[in-house]
mmCIF file with all atom_site columns, C-alpha atoms in Angstrom:
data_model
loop_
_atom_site.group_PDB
_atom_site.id
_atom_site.type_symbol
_atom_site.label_atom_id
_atom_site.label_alt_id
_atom_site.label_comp_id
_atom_site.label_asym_id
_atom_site.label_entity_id
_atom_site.label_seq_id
_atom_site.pdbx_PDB_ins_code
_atom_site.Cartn_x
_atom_site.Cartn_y
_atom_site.Cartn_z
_atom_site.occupancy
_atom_site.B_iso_or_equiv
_atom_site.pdbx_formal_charge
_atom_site.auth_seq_id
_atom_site.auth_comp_id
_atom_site.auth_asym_id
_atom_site.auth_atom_id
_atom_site.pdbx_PDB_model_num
ATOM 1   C CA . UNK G 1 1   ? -3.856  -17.021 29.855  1.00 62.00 ? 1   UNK G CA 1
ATOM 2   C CA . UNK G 1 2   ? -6.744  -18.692 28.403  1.00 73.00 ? 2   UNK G CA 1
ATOM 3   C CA . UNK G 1 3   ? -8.680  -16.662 26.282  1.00 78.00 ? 3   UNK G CA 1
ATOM 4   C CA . UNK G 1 4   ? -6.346  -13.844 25.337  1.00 79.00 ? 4   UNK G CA 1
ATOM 5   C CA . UNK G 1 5   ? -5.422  -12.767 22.216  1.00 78.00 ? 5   UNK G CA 1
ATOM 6   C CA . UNK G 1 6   ? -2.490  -11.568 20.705  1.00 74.00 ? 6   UNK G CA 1
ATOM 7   C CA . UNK G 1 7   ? -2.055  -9.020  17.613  1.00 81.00 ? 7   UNK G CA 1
ATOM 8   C CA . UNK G 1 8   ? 0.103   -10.044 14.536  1.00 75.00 ? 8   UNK G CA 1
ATOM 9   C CA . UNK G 1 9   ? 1.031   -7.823  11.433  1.00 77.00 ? 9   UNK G CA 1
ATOM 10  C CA . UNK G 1 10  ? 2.442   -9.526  8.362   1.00 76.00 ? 10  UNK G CA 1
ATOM 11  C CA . UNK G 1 11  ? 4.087   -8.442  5.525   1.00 77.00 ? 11  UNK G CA 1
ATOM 12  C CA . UNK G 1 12  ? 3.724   -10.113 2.684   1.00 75.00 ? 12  UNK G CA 1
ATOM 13  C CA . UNK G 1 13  ? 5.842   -9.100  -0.351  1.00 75.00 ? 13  UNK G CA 1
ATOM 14  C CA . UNK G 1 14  ? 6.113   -12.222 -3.200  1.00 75.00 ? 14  UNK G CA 1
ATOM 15  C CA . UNK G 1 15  ? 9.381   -12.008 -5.263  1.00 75.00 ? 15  UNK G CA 1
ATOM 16  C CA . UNK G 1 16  ? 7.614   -13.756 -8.308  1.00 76.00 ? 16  UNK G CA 1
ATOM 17  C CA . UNK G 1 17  ? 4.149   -14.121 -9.678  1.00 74.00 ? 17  UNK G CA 1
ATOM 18  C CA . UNK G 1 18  ? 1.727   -16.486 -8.382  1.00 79.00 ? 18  UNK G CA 1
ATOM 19  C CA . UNK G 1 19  ? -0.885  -17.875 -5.899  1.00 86.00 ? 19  UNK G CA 1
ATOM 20  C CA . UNK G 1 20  ? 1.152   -18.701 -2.376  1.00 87.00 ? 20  UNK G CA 1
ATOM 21  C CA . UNK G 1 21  ? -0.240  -20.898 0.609   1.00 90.00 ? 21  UNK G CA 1
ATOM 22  C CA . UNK G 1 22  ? 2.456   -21.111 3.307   1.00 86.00 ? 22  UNK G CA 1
ATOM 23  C CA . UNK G 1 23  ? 2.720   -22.513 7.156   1.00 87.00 ? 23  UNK G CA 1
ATOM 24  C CA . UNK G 1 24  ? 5.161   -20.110 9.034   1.00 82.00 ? 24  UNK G CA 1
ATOM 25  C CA . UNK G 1 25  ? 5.936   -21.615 12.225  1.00 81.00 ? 25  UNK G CA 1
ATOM 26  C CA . UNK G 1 26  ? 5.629   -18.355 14.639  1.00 75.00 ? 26  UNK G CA 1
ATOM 27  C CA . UNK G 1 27  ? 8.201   -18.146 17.517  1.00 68.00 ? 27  UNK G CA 1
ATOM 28  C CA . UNK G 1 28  ? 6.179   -16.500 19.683  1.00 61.00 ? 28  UNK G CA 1
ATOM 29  C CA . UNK G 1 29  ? 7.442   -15.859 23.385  1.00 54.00 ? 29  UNK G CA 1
ATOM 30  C CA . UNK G 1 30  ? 5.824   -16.566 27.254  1.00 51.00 ? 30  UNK G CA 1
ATOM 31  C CA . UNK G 1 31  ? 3.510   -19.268 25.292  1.00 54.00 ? 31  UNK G CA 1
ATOM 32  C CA . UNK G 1 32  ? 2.981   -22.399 27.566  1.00 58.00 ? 32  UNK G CA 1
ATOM 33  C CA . UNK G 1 33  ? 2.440   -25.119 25.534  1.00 55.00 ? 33  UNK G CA 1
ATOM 34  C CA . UNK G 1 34  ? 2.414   -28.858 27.126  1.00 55.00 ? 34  UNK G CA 1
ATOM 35  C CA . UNK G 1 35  ? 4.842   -29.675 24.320  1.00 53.00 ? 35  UNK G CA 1
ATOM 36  C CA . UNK G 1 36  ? 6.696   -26.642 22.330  1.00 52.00 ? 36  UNK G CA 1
ATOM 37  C CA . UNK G 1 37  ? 8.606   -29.374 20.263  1.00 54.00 ? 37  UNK G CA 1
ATOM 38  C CA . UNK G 1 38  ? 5.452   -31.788 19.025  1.00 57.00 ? 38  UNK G CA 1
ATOM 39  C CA . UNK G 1 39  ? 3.014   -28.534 18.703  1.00 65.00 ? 39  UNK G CA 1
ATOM 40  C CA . UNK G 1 40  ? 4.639   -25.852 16.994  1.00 69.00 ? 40  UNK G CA 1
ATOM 41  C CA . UNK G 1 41  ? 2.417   -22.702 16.108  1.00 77.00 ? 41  UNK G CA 1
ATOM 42  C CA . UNK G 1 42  ? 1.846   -22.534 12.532  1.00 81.00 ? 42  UNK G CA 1
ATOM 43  C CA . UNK G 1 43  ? 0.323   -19.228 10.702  1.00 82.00 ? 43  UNK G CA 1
ATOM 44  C CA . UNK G 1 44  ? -1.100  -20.283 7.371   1.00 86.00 ? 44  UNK G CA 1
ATOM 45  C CA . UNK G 1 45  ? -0.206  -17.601 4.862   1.00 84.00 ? 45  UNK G CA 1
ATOM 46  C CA . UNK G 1 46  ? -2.161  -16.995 1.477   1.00 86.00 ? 46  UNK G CA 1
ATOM 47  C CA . UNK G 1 47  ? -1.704  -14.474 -0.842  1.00 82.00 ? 47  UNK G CA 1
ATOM 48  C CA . UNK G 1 48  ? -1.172  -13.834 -4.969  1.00 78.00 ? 48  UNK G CA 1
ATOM 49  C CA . UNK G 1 49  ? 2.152   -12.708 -6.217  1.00 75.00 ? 49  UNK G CA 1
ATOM 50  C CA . UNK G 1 50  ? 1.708   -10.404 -9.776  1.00 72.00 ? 50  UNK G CA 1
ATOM 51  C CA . UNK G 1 51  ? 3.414   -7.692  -11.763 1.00 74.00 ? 51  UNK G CA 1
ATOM 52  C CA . UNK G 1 52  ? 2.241   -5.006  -13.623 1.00 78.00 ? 52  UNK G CA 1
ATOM 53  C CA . UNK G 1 53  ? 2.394   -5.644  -16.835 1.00 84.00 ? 53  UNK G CA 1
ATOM 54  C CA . UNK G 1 54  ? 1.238   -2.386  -18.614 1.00 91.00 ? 54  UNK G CA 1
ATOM 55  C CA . UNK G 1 55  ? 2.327   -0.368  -21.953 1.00 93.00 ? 55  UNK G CA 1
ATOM 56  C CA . UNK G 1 56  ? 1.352   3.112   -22.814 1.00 95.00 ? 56  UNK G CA 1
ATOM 57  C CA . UNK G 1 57  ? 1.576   3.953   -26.688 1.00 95.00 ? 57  UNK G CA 1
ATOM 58  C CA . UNK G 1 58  ? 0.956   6.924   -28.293 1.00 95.00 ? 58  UNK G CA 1
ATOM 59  C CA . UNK G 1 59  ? -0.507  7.819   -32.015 1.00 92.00 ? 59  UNK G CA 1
ATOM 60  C CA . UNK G 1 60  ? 1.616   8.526   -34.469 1.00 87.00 ? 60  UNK G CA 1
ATOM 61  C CA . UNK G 1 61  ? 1.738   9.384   -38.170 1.00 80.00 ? 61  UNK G CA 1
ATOM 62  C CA . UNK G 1 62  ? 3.144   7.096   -40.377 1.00 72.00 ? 62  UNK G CA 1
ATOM 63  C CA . UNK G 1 63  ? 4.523   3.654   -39.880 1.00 74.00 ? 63  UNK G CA 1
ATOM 64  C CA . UNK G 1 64  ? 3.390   1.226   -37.221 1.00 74.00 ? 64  UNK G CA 1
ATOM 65  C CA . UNK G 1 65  ? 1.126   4.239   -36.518 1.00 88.00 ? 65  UNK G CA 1
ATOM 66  C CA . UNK G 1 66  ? 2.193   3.812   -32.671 1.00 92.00 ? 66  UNK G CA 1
ATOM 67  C CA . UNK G 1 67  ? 5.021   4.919   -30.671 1.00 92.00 ? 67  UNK G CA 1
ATOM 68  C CA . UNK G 1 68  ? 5.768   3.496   -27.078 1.00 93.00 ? 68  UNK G CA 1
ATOM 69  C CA . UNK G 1 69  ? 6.207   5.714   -23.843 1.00 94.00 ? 69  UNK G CA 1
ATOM 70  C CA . UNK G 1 70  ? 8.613   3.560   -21.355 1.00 92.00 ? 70  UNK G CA 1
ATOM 71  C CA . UNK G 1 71  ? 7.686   3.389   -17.526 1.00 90.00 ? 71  UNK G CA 1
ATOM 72  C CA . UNK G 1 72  ? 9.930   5.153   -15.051 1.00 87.00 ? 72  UNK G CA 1
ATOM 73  C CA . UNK G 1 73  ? 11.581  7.851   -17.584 1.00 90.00 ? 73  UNK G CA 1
ATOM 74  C CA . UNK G 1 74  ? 10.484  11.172  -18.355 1.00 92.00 ? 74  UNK G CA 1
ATOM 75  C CA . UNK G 1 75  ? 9.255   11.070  -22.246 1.00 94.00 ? 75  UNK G CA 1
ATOM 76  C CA . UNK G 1 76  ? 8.386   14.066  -24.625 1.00 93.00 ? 76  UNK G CA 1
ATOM 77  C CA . UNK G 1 77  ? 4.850   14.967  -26.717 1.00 93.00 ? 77  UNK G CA 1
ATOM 78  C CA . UNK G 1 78  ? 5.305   17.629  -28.498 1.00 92.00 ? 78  UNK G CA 1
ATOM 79  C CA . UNK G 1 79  ? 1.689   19.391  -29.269 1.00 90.00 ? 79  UNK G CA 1
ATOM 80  C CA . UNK G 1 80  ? 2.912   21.887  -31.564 1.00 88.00 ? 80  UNK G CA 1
ATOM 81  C CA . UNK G 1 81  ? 2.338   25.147  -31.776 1.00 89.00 ? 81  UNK G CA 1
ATOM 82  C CA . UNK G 1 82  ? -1.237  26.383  -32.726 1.00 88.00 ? 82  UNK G CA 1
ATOM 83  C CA . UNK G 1 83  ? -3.635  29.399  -32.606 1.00 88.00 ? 83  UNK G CA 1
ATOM 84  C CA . UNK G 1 84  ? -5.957  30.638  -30.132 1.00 88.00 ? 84  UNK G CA 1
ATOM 85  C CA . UNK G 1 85  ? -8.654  28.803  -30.077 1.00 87.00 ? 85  UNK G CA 1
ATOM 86  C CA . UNK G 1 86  ? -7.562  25.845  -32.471 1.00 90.00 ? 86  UNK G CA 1
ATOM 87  C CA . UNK G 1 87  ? -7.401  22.541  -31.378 1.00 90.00 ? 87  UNK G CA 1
ATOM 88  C CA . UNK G 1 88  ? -5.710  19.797  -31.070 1.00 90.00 ? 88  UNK G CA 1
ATOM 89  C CA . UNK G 1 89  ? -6.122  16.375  -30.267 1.00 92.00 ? 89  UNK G CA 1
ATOM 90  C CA . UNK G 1 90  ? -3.593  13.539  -29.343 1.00 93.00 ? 90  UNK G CA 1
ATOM 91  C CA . UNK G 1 91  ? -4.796  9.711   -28.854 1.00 95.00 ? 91  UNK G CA 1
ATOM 92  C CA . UNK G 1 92  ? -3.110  7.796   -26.111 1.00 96.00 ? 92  UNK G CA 1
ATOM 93  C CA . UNK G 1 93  ? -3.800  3.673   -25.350 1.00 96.00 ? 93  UNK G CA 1
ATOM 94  C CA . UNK G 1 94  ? -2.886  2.105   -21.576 1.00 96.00 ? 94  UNK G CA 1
ATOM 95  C CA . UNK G 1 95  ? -2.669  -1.595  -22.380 1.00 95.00 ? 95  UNK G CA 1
ATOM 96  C CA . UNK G 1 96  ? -2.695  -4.375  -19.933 1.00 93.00 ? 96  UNK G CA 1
ATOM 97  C CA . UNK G 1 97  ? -0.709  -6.923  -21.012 1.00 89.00 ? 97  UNK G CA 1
ATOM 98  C CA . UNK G 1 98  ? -1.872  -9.273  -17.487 1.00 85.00 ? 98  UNK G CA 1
ATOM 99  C CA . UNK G 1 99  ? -5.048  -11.311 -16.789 1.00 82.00 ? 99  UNK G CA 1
ATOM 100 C CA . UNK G 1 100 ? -5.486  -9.064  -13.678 1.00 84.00 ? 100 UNK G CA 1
ATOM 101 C CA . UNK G 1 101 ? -7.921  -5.828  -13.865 1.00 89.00 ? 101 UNK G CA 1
ATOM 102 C CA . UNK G 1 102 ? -5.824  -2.270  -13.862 1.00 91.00 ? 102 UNK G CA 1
ATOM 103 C CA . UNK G 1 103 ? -6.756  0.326   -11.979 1.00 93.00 ? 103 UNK G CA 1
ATOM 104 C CA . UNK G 1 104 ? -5.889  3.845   -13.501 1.00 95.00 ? 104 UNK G CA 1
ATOM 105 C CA . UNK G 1 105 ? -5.966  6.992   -13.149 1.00 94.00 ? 105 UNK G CA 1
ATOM 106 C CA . UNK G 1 106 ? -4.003  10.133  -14.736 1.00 93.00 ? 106 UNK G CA 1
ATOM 107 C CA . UNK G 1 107 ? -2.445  13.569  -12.995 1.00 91.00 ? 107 UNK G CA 1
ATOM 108 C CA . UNK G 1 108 ? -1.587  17.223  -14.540 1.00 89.00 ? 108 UNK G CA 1
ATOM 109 C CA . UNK G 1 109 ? 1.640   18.326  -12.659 1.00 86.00 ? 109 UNK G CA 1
ATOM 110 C CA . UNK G 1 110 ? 2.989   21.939  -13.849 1.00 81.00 ? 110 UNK G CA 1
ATOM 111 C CA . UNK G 1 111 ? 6.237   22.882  -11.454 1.00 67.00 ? 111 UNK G CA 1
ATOM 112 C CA . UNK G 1 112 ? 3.834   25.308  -9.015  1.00 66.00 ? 112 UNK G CA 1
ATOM 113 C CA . UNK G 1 113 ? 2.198   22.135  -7.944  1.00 67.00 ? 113 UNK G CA 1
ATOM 114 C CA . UNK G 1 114 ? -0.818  19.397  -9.171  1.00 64.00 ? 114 UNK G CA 1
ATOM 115 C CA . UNK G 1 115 ? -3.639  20.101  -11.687 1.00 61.00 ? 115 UNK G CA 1
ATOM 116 C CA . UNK G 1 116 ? -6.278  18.124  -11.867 1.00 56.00 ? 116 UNK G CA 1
ATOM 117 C CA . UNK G 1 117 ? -7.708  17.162  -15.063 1.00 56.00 ? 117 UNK G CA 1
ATOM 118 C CA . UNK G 1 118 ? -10.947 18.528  -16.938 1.00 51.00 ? 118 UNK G CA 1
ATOM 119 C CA . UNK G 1 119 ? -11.314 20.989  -13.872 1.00 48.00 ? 119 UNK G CA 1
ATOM 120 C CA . UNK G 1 120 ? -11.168 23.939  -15.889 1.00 48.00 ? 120 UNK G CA 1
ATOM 121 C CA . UNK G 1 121 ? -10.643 23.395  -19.280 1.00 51.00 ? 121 UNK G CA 1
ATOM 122 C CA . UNK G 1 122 ? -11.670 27.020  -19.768 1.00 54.00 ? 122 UNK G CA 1
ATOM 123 C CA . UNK G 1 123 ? -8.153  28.011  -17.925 1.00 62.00 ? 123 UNK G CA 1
ATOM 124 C CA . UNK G 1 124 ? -4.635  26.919  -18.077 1.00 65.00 ? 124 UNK G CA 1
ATOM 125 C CA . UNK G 1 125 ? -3.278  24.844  -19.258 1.00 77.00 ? 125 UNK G CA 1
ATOM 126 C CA . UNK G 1 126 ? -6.200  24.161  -21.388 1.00 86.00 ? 126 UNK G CA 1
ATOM 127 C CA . UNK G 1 127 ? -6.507  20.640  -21.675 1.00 88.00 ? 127 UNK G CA 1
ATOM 128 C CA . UNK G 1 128 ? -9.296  18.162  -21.363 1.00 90.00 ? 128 UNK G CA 1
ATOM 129 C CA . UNK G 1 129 ? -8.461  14.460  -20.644 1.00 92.00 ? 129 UNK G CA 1
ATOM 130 C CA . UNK G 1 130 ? -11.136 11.852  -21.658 1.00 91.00 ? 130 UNK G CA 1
ATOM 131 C CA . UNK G 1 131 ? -11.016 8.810   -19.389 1.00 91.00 ? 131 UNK G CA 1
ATOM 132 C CA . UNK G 1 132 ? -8.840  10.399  -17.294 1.00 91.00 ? 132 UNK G CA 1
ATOM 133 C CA . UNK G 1 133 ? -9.257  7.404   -14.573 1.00 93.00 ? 133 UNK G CA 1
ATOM 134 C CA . UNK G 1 134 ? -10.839 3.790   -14.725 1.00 94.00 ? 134 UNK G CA 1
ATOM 135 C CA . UNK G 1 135 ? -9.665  0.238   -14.763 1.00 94.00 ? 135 UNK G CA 1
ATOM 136 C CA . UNK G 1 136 ? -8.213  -1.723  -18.045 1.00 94.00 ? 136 UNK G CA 1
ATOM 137 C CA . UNK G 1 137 ? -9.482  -5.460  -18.251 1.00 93.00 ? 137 UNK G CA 1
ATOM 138 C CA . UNK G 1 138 ? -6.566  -7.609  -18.953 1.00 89.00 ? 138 UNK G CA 1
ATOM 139 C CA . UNK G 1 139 ? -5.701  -8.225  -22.543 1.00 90.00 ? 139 UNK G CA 1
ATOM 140 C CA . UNK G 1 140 ? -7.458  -5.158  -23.635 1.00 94.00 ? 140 UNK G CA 1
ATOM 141 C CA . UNK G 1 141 ? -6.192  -1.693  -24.063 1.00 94.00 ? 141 UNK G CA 1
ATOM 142 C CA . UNK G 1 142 ? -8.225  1.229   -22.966 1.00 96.00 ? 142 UNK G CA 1
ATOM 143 C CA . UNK G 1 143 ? -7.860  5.108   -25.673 1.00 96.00 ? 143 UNK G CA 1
ATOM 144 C CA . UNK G 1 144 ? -7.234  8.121   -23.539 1.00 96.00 ? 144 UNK G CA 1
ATOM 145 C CA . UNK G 1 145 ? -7.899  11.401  -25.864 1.00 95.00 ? 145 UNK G CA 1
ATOM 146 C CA . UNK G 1 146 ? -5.350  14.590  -25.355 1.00 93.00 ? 146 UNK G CA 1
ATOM 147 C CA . UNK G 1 147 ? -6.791  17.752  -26.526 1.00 92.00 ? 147 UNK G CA 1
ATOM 148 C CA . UNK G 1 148 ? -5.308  21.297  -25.970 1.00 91.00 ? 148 UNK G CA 1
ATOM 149 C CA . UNK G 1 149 ? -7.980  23.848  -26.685 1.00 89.00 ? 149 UNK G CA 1
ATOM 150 C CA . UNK G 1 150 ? -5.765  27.067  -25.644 1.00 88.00 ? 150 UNK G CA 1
ATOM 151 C CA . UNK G 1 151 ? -8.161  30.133  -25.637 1.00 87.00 ? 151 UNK G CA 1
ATOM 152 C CA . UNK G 1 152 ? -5.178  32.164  -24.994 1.00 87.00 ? 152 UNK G CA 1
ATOM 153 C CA . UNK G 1 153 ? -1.643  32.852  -25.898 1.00 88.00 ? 153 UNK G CA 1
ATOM 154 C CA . UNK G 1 154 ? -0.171  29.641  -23.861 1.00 86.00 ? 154 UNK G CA 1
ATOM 155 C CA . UNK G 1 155 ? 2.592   28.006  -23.271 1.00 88.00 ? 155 UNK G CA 1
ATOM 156 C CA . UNK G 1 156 ? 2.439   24.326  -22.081 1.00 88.00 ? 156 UNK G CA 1
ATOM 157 C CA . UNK G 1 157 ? 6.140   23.922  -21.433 1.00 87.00 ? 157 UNK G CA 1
ATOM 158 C CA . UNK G 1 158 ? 6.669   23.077  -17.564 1.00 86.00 ? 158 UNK G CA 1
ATOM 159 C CA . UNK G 1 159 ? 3.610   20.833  -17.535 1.00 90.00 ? 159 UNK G CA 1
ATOM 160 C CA . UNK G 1 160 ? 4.119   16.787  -16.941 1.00 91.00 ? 160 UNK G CA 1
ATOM 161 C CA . UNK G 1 161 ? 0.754   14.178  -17.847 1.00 93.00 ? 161 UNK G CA 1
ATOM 162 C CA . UNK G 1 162 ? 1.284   11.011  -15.829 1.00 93.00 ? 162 UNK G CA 1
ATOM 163 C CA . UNK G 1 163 ? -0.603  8.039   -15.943 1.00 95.00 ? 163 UNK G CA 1
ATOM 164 C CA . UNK G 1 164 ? -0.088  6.397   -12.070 1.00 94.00 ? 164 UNK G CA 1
ATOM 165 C CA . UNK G 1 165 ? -1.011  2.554   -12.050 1.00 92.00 ? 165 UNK G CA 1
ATOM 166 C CA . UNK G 1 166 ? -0.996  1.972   -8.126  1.00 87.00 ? 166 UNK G CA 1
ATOM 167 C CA . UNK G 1 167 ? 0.915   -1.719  -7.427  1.00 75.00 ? 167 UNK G CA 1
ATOM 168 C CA . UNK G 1 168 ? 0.601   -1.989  -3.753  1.00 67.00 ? 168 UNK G CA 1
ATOM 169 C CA . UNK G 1 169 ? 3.014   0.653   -1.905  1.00 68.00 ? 169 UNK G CA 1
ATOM 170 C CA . UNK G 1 170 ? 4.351   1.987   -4.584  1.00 75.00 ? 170 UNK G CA 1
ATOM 171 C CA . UNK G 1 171 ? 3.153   3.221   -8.146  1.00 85.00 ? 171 UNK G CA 1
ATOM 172 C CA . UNK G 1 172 ? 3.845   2.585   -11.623 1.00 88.00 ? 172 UNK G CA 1
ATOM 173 C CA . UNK G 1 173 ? 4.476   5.576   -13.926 1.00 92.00 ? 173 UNK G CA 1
ATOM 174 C CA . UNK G 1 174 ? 4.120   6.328   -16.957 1.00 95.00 ? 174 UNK G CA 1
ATOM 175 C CA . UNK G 1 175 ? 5.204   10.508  -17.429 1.00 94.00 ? 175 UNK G CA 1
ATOM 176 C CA . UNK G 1 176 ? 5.106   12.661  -20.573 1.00 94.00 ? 176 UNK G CA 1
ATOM 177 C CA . UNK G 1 177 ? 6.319   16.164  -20.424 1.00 94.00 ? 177 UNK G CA 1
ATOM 178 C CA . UNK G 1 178 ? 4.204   18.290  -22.748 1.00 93.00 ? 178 UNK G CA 1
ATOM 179 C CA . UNK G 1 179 ? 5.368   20.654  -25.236 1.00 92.00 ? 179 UNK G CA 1
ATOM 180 C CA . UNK G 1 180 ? 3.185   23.404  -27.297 1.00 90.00 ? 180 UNK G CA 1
ATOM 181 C CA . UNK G 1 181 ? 1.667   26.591  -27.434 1.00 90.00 ? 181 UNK G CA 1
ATOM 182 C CA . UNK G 1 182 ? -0.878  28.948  -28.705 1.00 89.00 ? 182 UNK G CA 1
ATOM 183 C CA . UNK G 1 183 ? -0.780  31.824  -30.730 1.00 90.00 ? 183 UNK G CA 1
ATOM 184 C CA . UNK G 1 184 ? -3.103  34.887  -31.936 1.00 86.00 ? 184 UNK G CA 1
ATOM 185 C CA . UNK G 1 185 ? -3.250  35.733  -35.521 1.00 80.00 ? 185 UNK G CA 1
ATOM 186 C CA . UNK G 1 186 ? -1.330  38.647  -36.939 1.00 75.00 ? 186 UNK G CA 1
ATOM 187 C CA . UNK G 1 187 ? -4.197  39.226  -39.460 1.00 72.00 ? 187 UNK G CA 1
ATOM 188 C CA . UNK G 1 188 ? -5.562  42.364  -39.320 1.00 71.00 ? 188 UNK G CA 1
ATOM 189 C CA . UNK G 1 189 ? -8.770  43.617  -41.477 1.00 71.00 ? 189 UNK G CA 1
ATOM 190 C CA . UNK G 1 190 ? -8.960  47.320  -42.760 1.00 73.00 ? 190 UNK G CA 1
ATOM 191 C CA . UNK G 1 191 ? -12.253 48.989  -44.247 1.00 77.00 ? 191 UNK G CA 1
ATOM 192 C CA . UNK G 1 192 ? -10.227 52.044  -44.915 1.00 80.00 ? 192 UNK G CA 1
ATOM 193 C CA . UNK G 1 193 ? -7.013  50.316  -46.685 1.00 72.00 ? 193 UNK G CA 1
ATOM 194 C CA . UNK G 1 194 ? -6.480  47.262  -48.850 1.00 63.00 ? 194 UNK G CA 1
#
């Protein structure tokens, strides 16, 4: 009757980028209208359609100085091998390639389960993330710093970095399983023998 109200849900899922404004005539049942055929019910639908367009590059030595990490595959880094208590430090750069902000954010996984970074950087698996979440203006790229700072014999084989961009249900991914480990020295000092 008059007065009563009726709860819609709409999905709206936009094949291609851009801003949409559509009418959707609604067929909506036990309705009396004076007129069905000269007053249809309309919904006016408005929404923005857009990608993500994001690249994830990694420092390298040498030429072009960058190498690119492709979304949706598994990539390698390859840390090395060091000594206890050495470090080292690999530069990563998220770059949105969109006029739209880029929300962020990145995720230790080792194959027991989720670590989350710069928790412990004092434990396993020994690795500090700076800027390990944020947004990236569009057009501009945004340096995430890698260091592994083992102050153990380690091993960082089993553990995956991803950097999730979230894009409405589902997420955009950007995964890097890392390789390395960590020493001790086989130096050993003598007062008695030399």
């Amino acid at each position: 009757g008059p007065g009563a109200h009726v709860e819609l849900h709409v999905t709206f899922r936009p094949l291609e980028e851009g801003a949409f404004n559509l009418n959707v005539p609604c067929s909506i049942c036990n309705v009396k209208r004076r007129d069905p055929v000269k007053e249809p019910i309309f919904l006016n639908v408005k929404g923005v359609g857009y990608k993500i367009h994001a690249a994830l590059e990694v420092a390298v030595e040498g030429a072009g100085g960058r190498r690119a990490i492709p979304s949706g595959v598994q990539d390698a880094l390859d840390l090395g091998q060091s000594q206890v208590h050495e470090q080292r430090s690999v530069q990563l750069f998220l770059r949105n390639e969109s006029r739209r902000p880029l929300p962020y954010r990145i995720q230790l996984r080792r194959a027991g389960g989720r670590l989350r970074p710069n928790a412990a950087s004092g434990k396993p698996p020994y690795l500090d993330i700076a800027n390990c979440s944020g947004v990236v203006v569009g057009g501009e790229e945004t340096p995430i710093m890698l260091t592994y700072k083992p102050r153990d014999v380690h091993n960082l084989d089993g553990t995956m970095l991803q950097v999730i961009i979230p894009a409405g249900p589902t997420e955009e991914i950007f995964a890097l399983d890392l390789h390395g480990s960590a020493k001790r020295s086989r130096v050993e000092f003598s007062w008695a023998r030399h």
